[in-house]
Short mmCIF file of C-alpha atoms in Angstrom, two decimals:
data_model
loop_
_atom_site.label_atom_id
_atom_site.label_comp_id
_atom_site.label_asym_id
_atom_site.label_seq_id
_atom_site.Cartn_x
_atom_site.Cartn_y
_atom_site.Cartn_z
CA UNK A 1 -18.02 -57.47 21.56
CA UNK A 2 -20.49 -55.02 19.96
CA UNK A 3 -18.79 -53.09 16.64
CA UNK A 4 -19.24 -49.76 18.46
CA UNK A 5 -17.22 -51.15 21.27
CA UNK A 6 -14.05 -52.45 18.78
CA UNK A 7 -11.29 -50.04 18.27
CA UNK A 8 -10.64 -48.84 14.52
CA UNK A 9 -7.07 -49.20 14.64
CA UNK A 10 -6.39 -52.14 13.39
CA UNK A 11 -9.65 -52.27 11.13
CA UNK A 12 -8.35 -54.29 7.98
CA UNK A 13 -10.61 -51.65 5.87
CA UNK A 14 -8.83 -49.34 7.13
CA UNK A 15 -5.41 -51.34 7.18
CA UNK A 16 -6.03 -50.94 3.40
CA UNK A 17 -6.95 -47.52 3.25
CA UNK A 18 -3.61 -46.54 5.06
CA UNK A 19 -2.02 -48.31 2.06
CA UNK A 20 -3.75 -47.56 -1.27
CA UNK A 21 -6.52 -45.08 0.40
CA UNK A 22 -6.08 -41.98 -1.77
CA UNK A 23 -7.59 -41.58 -5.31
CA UNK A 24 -3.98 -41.21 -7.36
CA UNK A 25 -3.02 -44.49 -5.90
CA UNK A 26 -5.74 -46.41 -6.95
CA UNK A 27 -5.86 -44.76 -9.89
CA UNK A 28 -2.65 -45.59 -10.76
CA UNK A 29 -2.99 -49.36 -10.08
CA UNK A 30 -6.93 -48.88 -12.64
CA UNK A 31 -4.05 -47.78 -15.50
CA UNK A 32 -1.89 -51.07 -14.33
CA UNK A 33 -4.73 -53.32 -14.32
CA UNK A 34 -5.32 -52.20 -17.91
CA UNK A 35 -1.37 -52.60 -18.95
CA UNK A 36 -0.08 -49.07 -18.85
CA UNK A 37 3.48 -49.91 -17.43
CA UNK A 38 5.47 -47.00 -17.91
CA UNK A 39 6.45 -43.78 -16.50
CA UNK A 40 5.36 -41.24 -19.39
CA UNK A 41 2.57 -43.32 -20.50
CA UNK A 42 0.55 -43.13 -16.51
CA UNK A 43 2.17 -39.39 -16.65
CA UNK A 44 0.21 -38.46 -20.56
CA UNK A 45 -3.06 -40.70 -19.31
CA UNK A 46 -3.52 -39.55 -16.09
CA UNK A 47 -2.40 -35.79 -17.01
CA UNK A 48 -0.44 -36.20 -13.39
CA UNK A 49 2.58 -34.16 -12.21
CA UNK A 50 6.02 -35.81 -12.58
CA UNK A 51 6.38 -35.11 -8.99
CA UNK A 52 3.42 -36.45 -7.72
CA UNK A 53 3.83 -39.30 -10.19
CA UNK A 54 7.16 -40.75 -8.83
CA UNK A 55 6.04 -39.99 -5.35
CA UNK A 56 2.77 -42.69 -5.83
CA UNK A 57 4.64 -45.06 -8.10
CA UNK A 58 7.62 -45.08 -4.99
CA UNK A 59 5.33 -46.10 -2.33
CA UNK A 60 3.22 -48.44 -4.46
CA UNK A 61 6.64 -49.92 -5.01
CA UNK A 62 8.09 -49.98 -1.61
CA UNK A 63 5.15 -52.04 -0.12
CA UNK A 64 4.98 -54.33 -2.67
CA UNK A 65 2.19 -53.46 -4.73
CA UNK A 66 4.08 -52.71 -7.78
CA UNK A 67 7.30 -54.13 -8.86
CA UNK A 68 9.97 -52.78 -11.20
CA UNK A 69 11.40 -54.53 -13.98
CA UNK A 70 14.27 -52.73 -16.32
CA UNK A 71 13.87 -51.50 -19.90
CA UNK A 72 15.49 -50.37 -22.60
CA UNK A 73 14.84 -48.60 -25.74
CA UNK A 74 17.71 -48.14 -28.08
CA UNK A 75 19.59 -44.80 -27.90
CA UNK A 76 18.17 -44.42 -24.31
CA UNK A 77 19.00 -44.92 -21.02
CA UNK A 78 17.80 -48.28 -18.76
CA UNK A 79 14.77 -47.15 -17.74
CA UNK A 80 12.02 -49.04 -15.07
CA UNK A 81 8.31 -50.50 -16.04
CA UNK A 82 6.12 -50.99 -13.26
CA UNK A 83 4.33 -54.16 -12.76
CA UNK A 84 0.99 -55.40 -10.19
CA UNK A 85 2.82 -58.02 -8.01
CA UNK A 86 0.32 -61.00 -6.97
CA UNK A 87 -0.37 -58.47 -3.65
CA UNK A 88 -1.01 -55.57 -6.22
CA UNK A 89 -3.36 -57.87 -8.21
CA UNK A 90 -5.34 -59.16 -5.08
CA UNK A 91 -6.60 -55.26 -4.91
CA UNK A 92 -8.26 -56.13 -8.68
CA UNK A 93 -11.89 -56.98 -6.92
CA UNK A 94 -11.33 -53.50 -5.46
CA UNK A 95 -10.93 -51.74 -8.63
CA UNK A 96 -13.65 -53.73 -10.44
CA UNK A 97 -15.93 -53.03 -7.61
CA UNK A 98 -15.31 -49.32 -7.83
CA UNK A 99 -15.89 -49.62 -11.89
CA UNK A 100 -18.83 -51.39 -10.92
CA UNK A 101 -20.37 -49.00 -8.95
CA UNK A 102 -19.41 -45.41 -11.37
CA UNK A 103 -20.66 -47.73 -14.55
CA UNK A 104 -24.47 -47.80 -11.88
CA UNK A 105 -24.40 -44.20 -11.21
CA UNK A 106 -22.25 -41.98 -12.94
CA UNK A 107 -22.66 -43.75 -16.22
CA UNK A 108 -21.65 -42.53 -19.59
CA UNK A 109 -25.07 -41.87 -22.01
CA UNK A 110 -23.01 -43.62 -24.45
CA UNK A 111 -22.53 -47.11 -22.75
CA UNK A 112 -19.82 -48.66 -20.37
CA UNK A 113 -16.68 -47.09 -20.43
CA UNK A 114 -14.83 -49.78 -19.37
CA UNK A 115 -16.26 -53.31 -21.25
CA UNK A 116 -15.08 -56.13 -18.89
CA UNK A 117 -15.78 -59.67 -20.70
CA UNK A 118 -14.91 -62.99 -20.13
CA UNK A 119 -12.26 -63.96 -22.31
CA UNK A 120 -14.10 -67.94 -22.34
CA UNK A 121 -17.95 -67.36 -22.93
CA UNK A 122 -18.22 -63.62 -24.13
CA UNK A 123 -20.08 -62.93 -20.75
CA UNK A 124 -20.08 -59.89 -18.69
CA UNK A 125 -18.47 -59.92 -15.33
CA UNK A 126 -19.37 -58.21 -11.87
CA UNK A 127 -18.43 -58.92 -8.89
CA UNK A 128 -19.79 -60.52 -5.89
CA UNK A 129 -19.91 -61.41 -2.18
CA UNK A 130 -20.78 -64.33 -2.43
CA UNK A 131 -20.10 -67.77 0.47
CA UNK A 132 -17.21 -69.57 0.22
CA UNK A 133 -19.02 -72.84 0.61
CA UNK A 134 -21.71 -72.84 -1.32
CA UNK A 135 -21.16 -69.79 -4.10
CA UNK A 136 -24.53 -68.28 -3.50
CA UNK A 137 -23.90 -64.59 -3.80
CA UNK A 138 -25.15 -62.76 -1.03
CA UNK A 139 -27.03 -59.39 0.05
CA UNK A 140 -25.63 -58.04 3.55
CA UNK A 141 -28.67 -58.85 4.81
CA UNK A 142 -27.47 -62.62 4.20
CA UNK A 143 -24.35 -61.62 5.74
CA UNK A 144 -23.79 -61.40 9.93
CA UNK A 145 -20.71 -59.64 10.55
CA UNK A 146 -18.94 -58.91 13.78
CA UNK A 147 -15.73 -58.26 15.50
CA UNK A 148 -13.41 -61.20 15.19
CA UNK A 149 -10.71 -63.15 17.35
CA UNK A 150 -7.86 -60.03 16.18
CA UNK A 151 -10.60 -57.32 17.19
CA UNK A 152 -9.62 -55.15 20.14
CA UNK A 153 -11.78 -53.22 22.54
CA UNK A 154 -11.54 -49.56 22.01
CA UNK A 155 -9.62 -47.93 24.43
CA UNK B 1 -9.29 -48.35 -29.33
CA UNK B 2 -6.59 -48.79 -26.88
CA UNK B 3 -6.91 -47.79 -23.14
CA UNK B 4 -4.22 -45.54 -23.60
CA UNK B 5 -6.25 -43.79 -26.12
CA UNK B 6 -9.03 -43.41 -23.61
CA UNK B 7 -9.95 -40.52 -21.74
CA UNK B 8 -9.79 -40.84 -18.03
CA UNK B 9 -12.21 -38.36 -17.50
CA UNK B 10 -15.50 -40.34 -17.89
CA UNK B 11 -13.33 -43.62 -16.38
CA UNK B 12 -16.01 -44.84 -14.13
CA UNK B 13 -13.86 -46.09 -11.51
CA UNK B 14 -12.67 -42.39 -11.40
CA UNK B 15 -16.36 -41.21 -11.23
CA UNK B 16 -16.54 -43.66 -7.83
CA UNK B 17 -13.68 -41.97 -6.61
CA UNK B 18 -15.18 -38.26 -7.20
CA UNK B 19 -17.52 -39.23 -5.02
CA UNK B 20 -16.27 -41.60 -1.91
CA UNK B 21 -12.24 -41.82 -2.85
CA UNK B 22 -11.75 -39.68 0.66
CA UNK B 23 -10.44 -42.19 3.30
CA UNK B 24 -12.95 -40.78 5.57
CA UNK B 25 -16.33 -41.00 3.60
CA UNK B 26 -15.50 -44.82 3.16
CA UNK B 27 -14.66 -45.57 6.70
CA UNK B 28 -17.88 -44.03 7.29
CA UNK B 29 -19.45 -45.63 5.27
CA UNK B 30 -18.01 -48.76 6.85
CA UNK B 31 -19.08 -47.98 10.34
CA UNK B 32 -23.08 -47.51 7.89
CA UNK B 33 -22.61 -51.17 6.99
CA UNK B 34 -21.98 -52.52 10.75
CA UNK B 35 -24.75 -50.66 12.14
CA UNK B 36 -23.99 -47.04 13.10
CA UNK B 37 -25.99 -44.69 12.50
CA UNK B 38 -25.75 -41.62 15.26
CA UNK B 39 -23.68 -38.45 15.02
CA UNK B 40 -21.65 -39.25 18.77
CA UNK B 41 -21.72 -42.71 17.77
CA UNK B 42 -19.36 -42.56 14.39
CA UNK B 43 -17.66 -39.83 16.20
CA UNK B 44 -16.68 -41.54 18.95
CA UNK B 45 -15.64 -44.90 17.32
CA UNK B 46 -13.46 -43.33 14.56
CA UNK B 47 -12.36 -40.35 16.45
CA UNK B 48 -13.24 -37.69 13.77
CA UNK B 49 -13.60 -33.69 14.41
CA UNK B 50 -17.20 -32.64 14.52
CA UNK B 51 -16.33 -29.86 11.67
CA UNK B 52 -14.52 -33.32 9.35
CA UNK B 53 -17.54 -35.62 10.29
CA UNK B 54 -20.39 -33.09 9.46
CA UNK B 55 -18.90 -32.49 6.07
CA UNK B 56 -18.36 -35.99 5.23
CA UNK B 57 -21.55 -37.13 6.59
CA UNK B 58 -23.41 -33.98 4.16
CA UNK B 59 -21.44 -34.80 1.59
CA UNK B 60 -22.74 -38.55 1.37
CA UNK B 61 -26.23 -37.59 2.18
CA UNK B 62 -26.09 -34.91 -0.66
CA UNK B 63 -25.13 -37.88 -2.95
CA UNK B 64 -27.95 -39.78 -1.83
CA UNK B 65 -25.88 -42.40 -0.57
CA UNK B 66 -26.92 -41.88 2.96
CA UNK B 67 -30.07 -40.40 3.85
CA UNK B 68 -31.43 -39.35 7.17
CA UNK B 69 -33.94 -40.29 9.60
CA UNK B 70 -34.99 -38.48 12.41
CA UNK B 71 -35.20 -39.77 15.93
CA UNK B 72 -35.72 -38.04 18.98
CA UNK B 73 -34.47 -39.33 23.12
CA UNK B 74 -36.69 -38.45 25.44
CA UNK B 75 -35.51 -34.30 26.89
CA UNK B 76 -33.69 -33.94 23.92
CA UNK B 77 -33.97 -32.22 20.28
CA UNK B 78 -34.97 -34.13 17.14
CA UNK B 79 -31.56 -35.16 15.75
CA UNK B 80 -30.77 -36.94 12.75
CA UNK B 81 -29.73 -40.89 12.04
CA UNK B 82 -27.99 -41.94 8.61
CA UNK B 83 -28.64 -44.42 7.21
CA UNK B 84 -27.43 -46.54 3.63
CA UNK B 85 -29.41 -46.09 0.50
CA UNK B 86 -29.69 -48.38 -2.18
CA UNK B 87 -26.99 -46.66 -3.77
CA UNK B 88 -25.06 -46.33 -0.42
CA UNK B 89 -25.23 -50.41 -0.50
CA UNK B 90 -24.04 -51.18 -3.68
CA UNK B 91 -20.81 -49.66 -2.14
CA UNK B 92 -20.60 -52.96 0.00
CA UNK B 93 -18.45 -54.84 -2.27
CA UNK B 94 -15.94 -51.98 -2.36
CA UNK B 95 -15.89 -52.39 1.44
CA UNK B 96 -15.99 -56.37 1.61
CA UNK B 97 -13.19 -56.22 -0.74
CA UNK B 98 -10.82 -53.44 1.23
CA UNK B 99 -11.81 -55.52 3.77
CA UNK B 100 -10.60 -58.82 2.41
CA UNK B 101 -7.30 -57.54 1.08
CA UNK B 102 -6.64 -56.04 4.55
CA UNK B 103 -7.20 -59.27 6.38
CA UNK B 104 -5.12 -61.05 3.92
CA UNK B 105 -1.62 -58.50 3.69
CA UNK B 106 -2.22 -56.77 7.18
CA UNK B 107 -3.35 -59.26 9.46
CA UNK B 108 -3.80 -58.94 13.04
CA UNK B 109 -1.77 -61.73 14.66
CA UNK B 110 -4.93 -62.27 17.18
CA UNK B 111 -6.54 -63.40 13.06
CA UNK B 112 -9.58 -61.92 11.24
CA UNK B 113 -10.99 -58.29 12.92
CA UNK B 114 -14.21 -58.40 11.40
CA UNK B 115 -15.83 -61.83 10.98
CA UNK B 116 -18.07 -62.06 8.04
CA UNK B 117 -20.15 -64.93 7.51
CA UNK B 118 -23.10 -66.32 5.54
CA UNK B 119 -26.12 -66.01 8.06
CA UNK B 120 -27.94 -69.50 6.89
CA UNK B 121 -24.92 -71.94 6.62
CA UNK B 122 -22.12 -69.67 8.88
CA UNK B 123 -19.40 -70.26 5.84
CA UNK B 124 -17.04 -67.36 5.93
CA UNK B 125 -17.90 -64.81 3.04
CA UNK B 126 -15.14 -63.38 0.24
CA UNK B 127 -15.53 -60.95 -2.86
CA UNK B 128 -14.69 -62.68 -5.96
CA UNK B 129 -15.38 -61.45 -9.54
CA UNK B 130 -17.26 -63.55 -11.94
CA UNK B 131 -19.09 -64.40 -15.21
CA UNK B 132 -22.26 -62.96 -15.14
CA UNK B 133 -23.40 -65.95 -17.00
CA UNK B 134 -21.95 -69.17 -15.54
CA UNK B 135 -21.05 -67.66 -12.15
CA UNK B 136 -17.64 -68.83 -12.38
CA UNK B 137 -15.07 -66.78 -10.04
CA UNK B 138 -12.25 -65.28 -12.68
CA UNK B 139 -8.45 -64.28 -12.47
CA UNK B 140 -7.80 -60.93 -13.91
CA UNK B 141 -6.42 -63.65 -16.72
CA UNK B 142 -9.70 -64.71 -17.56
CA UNK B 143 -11.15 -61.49 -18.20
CA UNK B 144 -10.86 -59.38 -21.67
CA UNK B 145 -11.01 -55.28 -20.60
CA UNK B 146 -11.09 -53.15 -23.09
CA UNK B 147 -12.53 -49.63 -23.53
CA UNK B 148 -16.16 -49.95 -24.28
CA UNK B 149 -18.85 -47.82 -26.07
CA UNK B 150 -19.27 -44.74 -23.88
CA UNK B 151 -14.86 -44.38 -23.91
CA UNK B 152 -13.93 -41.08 -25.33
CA UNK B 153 -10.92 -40.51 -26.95
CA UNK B 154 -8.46 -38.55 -25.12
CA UNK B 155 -7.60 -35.20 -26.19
#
């Protein structure tokens, strides 16, 4: 089956997109990534709306990107942080590849914006596509790809 | 400083998402990657409105992250073919990974949609991040983010 001939529908690009596919969202899991857990803090960083706010941070929630875990500060009520769950974290390569990609070409005159080291050697990271067997990382040109056993002719 | 101190506005994952953080421009650019490259083609396949297609496909030409080439069928006008830049390729790890977290949380029972693998040994392909200096593939654990020289400090 040619690509052109595969329906979209079940496209896991666009499986994801359904999920996380609008800019709040994945901005909200860049400030999660980087530790910002609670409510007022995304709300002050992110200059969102309340509203919109609790609407992203429910849906994250109910699919199991983010999980909530109970706090409380003295003289306050019990109030909910928001955590990456291993399915939230397994959209990291995501995030890095968008920082990867805005620290190419919409850099900042000063330098990165985001310095991403690691924490062993000192080193830079990036990411790659790289083989599974042999670790080479790979250009698409080094890369066939086309419509799998789940892919479904388009209708 | 602390990334809670950092301004969001030069974030460069944000920067990315100025740009292609539209469901649409991505799955376009996704359709790019596997080979399409005609107006009735992407139209077709993804089902988009001429007026929402036309704008998206401008849009990402205007960029520079697709350009055009003209091509002309014998009886008809010249039209225009699209076609990835550089900078529309370094977007392929964005898609690889979307891709790769789709496959993995929602699957198609029939398995993978889009089979991707390494053209000289036929290993399947995955996104990973890594040291830039010993190549090894890192948990978010591993890595040390912080903001970097060109953060601002929010206002």
């Amino acid at each position: 089956m040619e690509w052109l001939e595969a329906s979209t529908e079940n496209c896991p690009v666009q499986r994801t997109l359904d999920v996380v596919g609008e800019k709040w969202m994945l901005l909200i899991l860049r400030d999660t990534a980087n530790g910002v857990r609670r409510f007022d803090d995304f709300r002050r960083h992110m200059g969102l709306s309340e509203a919109v706010l609790s609407d992203r941070l429910r849906k994250l929630t109910a699919v199991g990107i983010l999980r909530t875990v109970p706090y409380q500060e003295q003289g306050s009520r019990v109030r909910n942080e928001y955590r990456l769950t291993r399915k939230g974290w397994d959209l990291w390569p995501v995030l890095v590849a968008l920082r990867q990609w805005g620290e190419s070409y919409a850099p900042d005159p000063e330098g990165p914006v985001l310095d991403m080291r690691h924490a062993d050697c000192g080193a830079e990271v990036r990411v790659v596509v790289e083989c599974v067997q042999d670790h080479t990382a790979l250009a698409p040109k080094d890369v066939h790809a086309q419509p799998g056993p789940g892919a479904r002719r388009r209708a």
